[in-house]
PDB file of C-alpha atoms in Angstrom:
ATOM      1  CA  UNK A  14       0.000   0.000   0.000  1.00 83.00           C
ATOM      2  CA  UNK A  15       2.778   2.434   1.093  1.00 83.00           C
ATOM      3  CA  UNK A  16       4.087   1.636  -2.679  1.00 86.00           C
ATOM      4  CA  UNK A  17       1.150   2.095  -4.271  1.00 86.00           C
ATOM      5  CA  UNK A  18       0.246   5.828  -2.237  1.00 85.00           C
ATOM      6  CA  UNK A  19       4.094   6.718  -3.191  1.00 85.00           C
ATOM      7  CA  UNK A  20       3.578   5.956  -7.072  1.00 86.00           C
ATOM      8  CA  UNK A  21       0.087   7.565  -7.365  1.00 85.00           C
ATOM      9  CA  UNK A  22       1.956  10.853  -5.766  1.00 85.00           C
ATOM     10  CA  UNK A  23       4.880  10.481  -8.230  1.00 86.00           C
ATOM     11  CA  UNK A  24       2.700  10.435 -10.730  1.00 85.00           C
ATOM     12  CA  UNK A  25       0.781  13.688 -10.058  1.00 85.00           C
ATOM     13  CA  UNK A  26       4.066  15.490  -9.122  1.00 84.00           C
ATOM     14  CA  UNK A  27       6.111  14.014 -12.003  1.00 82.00           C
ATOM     15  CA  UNK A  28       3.479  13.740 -14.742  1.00 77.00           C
ATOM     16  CA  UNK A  29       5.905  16.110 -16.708  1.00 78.00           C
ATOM     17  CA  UNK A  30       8.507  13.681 -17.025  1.00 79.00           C
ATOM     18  CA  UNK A  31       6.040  10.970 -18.146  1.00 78.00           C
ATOM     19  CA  UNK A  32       7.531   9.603 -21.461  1.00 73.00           C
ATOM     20  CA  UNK A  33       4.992   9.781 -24.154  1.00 66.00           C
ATOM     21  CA  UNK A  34       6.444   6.361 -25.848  1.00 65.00           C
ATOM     22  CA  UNK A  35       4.962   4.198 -25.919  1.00 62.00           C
ATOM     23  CA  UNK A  36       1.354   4.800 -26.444  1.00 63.00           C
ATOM     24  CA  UNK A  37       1.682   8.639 -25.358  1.00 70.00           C
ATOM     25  CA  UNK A  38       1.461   7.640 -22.047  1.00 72.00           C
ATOM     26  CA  UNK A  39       2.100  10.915 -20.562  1.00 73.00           C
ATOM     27  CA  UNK A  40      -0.585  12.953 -22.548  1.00 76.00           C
ATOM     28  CA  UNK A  41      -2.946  10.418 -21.678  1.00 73.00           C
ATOM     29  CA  UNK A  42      -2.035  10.785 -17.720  1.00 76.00           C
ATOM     30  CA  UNK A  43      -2.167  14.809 -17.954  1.00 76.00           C
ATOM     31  CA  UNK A  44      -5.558  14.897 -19.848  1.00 77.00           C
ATOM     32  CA  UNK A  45      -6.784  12.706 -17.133  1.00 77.00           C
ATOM     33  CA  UNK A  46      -4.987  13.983 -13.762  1.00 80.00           C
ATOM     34  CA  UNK A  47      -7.301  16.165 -11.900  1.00 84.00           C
ATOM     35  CA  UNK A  48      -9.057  12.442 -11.532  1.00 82.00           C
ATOM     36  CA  UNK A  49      -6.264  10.869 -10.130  1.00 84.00           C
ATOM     37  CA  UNK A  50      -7.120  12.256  -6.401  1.00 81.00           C
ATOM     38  CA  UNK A  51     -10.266   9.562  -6.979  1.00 83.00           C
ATOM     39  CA  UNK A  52      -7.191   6.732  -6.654  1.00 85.00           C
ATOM     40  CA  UNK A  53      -6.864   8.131  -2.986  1.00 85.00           C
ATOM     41  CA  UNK A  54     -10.239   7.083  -2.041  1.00 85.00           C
ATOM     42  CA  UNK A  55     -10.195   3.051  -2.170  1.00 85.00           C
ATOM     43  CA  UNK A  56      -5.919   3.181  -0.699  1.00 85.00           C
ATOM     44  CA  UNK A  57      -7.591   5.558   2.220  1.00 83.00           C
ATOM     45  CA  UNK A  58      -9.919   2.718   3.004  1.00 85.00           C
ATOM     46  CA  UNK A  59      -7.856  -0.030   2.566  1.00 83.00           C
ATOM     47  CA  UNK A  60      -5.980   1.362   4.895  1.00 81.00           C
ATOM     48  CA  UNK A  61      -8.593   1.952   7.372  1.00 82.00           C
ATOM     49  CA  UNK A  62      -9.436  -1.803   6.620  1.00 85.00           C
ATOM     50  CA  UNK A  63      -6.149  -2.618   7.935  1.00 82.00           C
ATOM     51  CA  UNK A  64      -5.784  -0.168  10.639  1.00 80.00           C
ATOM     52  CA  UNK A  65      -2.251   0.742   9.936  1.00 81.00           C
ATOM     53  CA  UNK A  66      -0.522   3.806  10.701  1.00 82.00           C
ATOM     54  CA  UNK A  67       1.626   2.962   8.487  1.00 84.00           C
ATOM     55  CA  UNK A  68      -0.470   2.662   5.705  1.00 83.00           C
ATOM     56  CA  UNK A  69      -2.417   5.864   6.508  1.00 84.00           C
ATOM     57  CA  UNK A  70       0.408   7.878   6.514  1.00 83.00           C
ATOM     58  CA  UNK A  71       1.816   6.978   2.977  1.00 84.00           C
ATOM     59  CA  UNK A  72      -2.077   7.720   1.933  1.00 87.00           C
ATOM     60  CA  UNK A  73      -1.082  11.345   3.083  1.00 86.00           C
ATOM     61  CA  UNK A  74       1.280  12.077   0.542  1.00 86.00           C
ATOM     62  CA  UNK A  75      -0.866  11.548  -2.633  1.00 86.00           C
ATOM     63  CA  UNK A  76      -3.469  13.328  -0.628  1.00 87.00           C
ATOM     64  CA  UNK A  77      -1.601  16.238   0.382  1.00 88.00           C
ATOM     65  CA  UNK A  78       0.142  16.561  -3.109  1.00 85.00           C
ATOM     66  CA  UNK A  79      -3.106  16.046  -5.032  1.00 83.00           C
ATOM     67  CA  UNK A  80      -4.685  18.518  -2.526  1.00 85.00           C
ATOM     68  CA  UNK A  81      -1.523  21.206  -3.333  1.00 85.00           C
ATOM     69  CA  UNK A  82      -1.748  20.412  -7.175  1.00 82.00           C
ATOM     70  CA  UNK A  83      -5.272  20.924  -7.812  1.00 79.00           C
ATOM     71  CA  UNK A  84      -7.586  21.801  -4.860  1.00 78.00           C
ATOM     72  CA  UNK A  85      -6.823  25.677  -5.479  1.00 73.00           C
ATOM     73  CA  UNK A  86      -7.996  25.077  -8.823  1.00 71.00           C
ATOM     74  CA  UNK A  87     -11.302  23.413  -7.506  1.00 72.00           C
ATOM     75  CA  UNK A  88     -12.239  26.177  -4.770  1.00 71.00           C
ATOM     76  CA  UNK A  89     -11.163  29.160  -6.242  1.00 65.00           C
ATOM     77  CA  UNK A  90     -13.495  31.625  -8.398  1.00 70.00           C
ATOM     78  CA  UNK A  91     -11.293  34.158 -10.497  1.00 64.00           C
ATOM     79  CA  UNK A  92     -14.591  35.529 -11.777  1.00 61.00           C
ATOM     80  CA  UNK A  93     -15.125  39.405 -11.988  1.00 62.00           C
ATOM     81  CA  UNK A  94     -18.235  40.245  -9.526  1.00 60.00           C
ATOM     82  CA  UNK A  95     -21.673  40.230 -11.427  1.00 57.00           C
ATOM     83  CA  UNK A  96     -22.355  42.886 -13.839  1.00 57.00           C
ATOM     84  CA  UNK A  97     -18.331  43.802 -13.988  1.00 66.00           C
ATOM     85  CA  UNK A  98     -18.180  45.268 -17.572  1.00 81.00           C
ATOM     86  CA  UNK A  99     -16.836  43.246 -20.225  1.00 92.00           C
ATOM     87  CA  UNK A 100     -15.898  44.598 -23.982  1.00 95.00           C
ATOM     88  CA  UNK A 101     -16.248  41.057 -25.858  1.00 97.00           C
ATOM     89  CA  UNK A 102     -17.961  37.908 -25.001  1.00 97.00           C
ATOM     90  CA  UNK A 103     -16.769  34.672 -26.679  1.00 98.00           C
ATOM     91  CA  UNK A 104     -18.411  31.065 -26.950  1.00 98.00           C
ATOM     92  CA  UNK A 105     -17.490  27.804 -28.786  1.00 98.00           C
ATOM     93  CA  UNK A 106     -19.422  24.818 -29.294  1.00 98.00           C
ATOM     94  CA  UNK A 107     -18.283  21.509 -30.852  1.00 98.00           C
ATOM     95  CA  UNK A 108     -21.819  21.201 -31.908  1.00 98.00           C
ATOM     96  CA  UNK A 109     -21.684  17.100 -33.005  1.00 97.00           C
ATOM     97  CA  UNK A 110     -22.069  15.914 -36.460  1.00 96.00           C
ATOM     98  CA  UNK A 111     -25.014  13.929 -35.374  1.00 97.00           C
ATOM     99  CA  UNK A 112     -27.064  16.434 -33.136  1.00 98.00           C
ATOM    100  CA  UNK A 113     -30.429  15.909 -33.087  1.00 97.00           C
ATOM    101  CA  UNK A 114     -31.782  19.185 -32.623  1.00 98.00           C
ATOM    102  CA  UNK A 115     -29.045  21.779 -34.496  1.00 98.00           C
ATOM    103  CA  UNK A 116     -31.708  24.607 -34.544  1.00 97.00           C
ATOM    104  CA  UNK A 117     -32.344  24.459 -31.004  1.00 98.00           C
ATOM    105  CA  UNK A 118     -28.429  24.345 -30.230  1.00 98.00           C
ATOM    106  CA  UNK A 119     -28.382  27.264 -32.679  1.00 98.00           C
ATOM    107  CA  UNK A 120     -30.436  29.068 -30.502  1.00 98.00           C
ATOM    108  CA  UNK A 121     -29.121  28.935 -27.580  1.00 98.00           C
ATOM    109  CA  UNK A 122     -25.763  29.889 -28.873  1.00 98.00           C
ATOM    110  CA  UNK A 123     -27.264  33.209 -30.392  1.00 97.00           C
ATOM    111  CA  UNK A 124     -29.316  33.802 -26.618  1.00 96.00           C
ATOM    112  CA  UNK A 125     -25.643  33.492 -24.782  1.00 95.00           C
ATOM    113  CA  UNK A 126     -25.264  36.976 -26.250  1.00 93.00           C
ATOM    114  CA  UNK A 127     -22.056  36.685 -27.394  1.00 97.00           C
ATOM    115  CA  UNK A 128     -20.239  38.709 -29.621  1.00 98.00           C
ATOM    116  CA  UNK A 129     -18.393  35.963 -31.351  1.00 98.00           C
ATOM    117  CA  UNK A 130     -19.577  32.303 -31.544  1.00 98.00           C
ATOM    118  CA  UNK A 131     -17.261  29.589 -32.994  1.00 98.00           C
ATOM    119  CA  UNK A 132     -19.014  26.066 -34.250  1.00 98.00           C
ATOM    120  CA  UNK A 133     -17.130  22.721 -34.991  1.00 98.00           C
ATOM    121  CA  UNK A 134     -18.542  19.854 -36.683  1.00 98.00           C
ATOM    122  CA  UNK A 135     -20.654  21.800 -39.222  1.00 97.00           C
ATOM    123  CA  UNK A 136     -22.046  19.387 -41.482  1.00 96.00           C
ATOM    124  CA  UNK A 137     -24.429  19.507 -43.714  1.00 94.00           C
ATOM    125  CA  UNK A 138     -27.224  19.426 -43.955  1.00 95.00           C
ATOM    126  CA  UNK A 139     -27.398  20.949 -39.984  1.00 96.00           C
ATOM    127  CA  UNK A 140     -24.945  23.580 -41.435  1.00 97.00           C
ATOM    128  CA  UNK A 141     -27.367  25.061 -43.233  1.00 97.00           C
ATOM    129  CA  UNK A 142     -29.323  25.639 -40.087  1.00 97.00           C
ATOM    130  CA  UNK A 143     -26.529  26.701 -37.910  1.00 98.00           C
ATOM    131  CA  UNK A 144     -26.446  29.396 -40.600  1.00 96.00           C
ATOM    132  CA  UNK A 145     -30.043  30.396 -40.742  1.00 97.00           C
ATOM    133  CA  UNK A 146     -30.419  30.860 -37.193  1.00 97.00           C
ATOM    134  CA  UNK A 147     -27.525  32.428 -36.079  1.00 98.00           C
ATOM    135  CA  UNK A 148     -28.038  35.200 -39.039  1.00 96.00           C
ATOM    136  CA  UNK A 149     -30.456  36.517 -37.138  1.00 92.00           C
ATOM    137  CA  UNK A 150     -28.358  37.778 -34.649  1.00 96.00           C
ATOM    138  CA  UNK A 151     -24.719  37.713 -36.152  1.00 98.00           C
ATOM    139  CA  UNK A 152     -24.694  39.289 -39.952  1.00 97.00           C
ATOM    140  CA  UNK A 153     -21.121  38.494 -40.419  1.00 98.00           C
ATOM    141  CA  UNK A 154     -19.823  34.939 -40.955  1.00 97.00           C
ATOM    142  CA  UNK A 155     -17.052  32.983 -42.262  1.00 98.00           C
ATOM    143  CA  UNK A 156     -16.910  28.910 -42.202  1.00 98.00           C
ATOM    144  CA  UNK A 157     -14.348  27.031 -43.848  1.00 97.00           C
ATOM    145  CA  UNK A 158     -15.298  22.922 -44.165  1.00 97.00           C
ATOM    146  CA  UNK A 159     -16.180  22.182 -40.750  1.00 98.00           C
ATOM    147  CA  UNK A 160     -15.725  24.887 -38.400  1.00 98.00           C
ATOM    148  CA  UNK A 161     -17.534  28.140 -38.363  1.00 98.00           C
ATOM    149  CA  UNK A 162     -17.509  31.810 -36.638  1.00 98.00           C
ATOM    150  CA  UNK A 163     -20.096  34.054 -36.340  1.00 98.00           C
ATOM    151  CA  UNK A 164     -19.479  37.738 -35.140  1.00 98.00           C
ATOM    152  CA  UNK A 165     -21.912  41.047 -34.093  1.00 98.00           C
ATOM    153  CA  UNK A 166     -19.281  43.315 -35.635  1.00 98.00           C
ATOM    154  CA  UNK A 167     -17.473  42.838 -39.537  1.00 98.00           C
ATOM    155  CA  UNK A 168     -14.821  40.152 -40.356  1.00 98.00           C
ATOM    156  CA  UNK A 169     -11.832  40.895 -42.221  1.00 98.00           C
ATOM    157  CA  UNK A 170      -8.626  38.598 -43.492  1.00 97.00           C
ATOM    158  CA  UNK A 171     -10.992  35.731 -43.404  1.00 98.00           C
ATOM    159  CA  UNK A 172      -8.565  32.566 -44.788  1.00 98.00           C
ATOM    160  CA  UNK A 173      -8.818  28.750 -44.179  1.00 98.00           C
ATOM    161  CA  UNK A 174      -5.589  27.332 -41.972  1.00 98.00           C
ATOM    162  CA  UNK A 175      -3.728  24.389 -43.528  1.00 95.00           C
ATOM    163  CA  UNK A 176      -3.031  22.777 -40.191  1.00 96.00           C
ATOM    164  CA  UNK A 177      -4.347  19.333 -40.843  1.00 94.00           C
ATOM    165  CA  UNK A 178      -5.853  17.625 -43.658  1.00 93.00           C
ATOM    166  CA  UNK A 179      -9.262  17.749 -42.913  1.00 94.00           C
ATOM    167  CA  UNK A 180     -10.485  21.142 -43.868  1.00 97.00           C
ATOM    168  CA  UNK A 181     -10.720  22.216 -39.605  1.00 97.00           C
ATOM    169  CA  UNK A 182      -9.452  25.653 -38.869  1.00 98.00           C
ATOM    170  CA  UNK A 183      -9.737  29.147 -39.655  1.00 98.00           C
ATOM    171  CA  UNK A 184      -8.486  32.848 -39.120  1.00 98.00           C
ATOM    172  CA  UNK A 185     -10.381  35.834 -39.254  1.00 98.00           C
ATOM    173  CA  UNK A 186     -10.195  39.681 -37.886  1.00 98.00           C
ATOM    174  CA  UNK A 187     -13.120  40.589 -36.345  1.00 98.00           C
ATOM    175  CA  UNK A 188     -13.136  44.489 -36.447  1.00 98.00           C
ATOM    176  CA  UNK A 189     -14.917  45.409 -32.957  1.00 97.00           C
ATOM    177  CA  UNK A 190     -15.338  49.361 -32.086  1.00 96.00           C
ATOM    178  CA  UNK A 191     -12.425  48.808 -29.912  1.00 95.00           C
ATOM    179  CA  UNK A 192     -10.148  48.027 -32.208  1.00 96.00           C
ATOM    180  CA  UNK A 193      -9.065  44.295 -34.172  1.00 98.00           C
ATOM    181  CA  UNK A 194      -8.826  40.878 -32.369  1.00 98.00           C
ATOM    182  CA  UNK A 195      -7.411  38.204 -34.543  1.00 98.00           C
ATOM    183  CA  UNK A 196     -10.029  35.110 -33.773  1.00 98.00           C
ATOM    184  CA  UNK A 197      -8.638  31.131 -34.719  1.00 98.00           C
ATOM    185  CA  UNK A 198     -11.156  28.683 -34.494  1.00 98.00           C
ATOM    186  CA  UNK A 199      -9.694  24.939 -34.646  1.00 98.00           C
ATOM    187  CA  UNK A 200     -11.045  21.717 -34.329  1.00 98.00           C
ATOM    188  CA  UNK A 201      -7.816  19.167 -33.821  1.00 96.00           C
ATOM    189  CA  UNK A 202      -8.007  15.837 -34.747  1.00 93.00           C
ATOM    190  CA  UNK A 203      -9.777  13.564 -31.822  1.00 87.00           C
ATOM    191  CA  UNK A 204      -7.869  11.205 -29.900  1.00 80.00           C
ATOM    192  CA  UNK A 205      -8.591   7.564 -28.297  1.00 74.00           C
ATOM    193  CA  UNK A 206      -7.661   4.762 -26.043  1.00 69.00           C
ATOM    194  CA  UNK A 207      -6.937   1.503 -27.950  1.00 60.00           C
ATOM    195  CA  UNK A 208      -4.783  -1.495 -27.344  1.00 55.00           C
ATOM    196  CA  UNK A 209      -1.642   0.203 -28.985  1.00 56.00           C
ATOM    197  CA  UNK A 210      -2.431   3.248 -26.391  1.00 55.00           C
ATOM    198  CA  UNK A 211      -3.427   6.615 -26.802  1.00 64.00           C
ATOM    199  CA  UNK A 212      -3.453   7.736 -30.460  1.00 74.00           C
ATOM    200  CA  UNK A 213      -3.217  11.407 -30.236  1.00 78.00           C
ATOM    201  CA  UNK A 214      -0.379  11.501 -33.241  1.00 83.00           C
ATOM    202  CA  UNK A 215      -2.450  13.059 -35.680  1.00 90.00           C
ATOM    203  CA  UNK A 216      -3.601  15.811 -32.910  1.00 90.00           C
ATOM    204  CA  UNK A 217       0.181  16.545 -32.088  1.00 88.00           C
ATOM    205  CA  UNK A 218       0.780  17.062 -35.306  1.00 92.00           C
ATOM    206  CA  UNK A 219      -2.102  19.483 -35.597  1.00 95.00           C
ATOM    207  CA  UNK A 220      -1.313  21.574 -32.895  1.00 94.00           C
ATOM    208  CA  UNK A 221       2.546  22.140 -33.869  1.00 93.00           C
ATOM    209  CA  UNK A 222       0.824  23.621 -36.727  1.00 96.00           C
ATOM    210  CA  UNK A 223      -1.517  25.336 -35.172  1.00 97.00           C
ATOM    211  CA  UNK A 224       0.965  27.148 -32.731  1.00 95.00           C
ATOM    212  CA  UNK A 225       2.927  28.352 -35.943  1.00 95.00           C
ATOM    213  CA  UNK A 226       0.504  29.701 -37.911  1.00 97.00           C
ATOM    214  CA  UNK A 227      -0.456  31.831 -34.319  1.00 96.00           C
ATOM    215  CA  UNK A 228       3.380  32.655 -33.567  1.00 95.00           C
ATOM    216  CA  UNK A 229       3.354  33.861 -37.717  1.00 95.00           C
ATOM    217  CA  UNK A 230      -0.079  35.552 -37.423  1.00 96.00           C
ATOM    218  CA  UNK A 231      -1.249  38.864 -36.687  1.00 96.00           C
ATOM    219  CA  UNK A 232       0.429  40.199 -32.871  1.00 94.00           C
ATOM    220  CA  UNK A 233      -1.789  41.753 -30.362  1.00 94.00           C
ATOM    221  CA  UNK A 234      -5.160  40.792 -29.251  1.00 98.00           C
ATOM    222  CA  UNK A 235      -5.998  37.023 -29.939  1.00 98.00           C
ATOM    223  CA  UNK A 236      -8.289  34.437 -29.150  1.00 98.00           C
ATOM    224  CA  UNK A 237      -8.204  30.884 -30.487  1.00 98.00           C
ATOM    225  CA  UNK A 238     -11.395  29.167 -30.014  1.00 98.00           C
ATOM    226  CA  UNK A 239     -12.296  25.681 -30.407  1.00 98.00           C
ATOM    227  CA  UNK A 240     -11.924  21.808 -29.458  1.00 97.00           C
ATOM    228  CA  UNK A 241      -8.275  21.189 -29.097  1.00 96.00           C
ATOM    229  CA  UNK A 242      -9.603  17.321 -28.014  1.00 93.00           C
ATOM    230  CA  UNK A 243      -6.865  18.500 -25.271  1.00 92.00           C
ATOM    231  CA  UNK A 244      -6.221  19.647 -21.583  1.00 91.00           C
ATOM    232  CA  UNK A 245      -3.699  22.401 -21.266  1.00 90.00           C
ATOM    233  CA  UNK A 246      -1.724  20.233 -18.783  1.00 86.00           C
ATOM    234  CA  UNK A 247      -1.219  18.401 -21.964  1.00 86.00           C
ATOM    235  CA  UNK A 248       2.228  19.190 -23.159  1.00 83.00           C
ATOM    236  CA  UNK A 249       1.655  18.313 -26.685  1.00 77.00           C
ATOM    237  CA  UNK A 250      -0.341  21.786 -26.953  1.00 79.00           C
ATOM    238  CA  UNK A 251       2.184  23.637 -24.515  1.00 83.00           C
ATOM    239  CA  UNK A 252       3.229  25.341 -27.953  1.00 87.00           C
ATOM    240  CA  UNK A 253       0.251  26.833 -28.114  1.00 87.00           C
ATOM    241  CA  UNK A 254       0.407  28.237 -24.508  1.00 85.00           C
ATOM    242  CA  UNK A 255       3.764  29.422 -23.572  1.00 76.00           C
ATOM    243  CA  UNK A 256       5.333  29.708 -26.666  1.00 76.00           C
ATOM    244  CA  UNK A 257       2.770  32.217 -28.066  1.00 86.00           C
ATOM    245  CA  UNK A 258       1.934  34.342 -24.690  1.00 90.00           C
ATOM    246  CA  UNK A 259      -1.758  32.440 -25.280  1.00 95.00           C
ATOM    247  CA  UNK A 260      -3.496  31.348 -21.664  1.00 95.00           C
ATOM    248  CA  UNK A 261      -6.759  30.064 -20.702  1.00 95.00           C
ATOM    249  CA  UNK A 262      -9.503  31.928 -20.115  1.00 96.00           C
ATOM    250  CA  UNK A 263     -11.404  29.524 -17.816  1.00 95.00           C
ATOM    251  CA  UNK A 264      -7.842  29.284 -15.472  1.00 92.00           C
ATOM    252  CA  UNK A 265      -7.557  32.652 -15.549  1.00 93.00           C
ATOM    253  CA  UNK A 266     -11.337  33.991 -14.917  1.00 93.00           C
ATOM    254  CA  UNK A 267     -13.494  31.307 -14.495  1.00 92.00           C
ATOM    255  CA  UNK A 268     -14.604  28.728 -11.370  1.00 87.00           C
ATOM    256  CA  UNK A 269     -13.078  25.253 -11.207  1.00 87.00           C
ATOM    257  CA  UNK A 270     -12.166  23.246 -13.894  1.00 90.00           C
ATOM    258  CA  UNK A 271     -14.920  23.761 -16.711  1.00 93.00           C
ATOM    259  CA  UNK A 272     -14.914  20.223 -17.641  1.00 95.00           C
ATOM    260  CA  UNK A 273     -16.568  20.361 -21.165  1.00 97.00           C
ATOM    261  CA  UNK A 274     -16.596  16.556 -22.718  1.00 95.00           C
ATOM    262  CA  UNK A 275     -18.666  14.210 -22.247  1.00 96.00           C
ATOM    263  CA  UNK A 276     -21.734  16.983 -21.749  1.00 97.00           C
ATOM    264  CA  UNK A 277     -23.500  14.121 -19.617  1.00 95.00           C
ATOM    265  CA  UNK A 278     -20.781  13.786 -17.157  1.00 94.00           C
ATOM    266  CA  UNK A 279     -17.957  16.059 -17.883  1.00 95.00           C
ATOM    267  CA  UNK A 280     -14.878  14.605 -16.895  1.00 92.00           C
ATOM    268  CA  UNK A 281     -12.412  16.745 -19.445  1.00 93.00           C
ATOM    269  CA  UNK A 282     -12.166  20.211 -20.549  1.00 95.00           C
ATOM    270  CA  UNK A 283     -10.927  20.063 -24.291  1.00 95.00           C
ATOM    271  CA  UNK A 284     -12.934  22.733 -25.437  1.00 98.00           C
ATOM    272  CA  UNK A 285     -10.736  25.843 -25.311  1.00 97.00           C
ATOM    273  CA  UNK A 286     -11.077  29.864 -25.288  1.00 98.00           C
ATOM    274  CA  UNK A 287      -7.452  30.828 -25.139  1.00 97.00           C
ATOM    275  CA  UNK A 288      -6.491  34.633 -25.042  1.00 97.00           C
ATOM    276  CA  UNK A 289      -3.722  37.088 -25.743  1.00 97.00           C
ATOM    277  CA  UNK A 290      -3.875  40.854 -25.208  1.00 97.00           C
ATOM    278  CA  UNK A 291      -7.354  40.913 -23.329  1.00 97.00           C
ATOM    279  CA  UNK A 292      -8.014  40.784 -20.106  1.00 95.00           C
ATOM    280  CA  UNK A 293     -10.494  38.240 -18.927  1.00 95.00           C
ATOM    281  CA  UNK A 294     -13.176  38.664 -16.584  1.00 94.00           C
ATOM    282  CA  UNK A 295     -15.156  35.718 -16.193  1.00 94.00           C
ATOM    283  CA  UNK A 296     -15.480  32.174 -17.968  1.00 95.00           C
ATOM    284  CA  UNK A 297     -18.081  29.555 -17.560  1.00 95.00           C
ATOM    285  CA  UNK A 298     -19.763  26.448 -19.302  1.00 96.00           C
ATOM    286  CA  UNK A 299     -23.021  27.184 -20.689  1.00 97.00           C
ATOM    287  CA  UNK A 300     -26.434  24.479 -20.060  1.00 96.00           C
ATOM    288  CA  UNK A 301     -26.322  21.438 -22.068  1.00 98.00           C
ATOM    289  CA  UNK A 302     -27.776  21.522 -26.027  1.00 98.00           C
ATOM    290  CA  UNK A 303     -28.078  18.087 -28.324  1.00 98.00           C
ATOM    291  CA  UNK A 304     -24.166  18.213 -28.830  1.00 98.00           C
ATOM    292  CA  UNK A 305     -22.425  15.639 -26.756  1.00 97.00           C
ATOM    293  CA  UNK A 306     -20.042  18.947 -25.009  1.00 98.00           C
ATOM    294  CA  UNK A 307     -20.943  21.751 -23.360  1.00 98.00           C
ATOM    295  CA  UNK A 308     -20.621  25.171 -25.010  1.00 98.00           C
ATOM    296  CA  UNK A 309     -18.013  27.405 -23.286  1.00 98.00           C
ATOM    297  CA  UNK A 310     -18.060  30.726 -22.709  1.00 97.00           C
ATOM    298  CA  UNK A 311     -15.707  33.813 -21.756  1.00 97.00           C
ATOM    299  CA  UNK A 312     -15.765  37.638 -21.260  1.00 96.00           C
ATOM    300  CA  UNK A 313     -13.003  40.418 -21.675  1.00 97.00           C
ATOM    301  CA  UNK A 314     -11.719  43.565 -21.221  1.00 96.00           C
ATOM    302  CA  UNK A 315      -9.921  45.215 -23.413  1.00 95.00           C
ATOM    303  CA  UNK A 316      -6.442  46.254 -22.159  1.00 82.00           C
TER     304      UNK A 316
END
């Protein structure tokens, strides 16, 4: 027991030096390590089984280091106080190729009243919808195969992104009356669990990609929006993050972890408002449409 309690702790302080080969281990371990405090639960009554101090003790230290790691993250609330004023209001919604009900998720994208709304997994013939609705509250638009944005205010240097082969991402300028924020919208390649591991090759890939064509875009205010089908405790999208001066809005504004995926029981957040040059004020997960993730949301100042 004492072994097992002293692994599970290496593992949430060491994750970093997790080697991704074989089977990218180590990306699979960060997307899912907020969940490894659950592994405390049956070794803490094991131990109480067994009555050993002993036991109890070594229980402590993936306790206290899950507790150090991740319990800020659970109890604190970064979030502006209510009506704080915000200059631009974001959402994105992987919107699932097989929704039932697009028009309804349509709508309650357009009665978030954002300014922007990005949409993955347009196909047709929901696309069609996605676009009929939402016109009625966004006149400018730009989609590019599967993905989507919508904005209040006009779009300029609207161009597809050639970071995968699926036709998945796009860049646009969305000229607001405070000035130009350069908006990405991505949807990365999924990943899964099989026998050979956890295939998130193609998604790597992707996001190397992805973090050039933002470190070779437009400087100043950003926001890439979109499922990334990753954590940002992932390293494979740490290019992304440091390297381009891009954070998340929901770590720095919102409450907890916004788990976004699987909309029934979120255990995951892979669906991503990342900023540059904007202060955020609040971010939050919006109710539940047809899609299988939540829509996420996020507000900003300008600086």
């Amino acid at each position: 027991m004492a072994a097992l309690a002293g692994g599970l702790g290496a593992v949430m302080v060491l994750h970093a030096w997790i080697p991704n080969r074989p089977g990218n281990l180590g990306s699979l371990v960060q997307t899912l390590l907020p969940w490894t405090g659950a592994a405390v639960v049956p070794l803490l009554g094991a131990a109480l089984v067994r009555r050993s101090r002993v036991a109890l003790v070594a229980v402590l230290v993936p306790a206290l280091a899950w507790a150090v790691l991740f319990g800020p993250a659970l109890l604190a609330d970064h979030r502006a106080p209510a009506g704080a004023a915000a200059d631009l209001t974001a959402v994105t919604h992987n919107a699932d190729d097989v929704n039932p009900d697009p028009a309804g998720t349509a709508r309650a994208l357009a009665a978030s009243g954002a300014d922007l709304v990005a949409v993955q997994e347009l196909v047709e013939p929901a696309a069609a919808t996605y676009a009929r609705v939402l016109a009625e509250r966004y006149p400018y638009h730009y989609v590019h195969g599967t993905v989507g944005l919508w904005s209040r205010h006009p779009l300029s240097d609207t161009r597809p992104l050639a970071v995968m082969p699926l036709p998945r991402a796009l860049r646009a300028t969305a000229e607001t009356p405070r000035g130009p924020v350069t908006v990405y919208v991505a949807h990365l390649p999924s990943v899964r669990v099989r026998a050979a591991g956890f295939t998130a090759g193609r998604r790597n890939a992707a996001a190397l990609r992805l973090a050039e064509e933002v470190r070779t875009g437009p400087p100043g205010r950003t926001l890439l929006l979109g499922d990334l089908n990753s954590t940002t405790r992932d390293d494979a999208v740490a290019p992304l993050l440091g390297g381009n001066g891009l954070r998340s809005a929901q770590e720095a504004a919102g409450a907890g972890y916004g788990f976004s995926w699987p909309a029934a029981f979120p255990v995951a957040r892979i669906d991503q408002i990342l900023v540059r040059g904007l202060t955020p004020v609040s971010a939050w997960t919006l109710p539940a449409t047809a899609s299988d993730h939540l829509p996420v949301a996020a507000s900003f100042r300008f600086r």
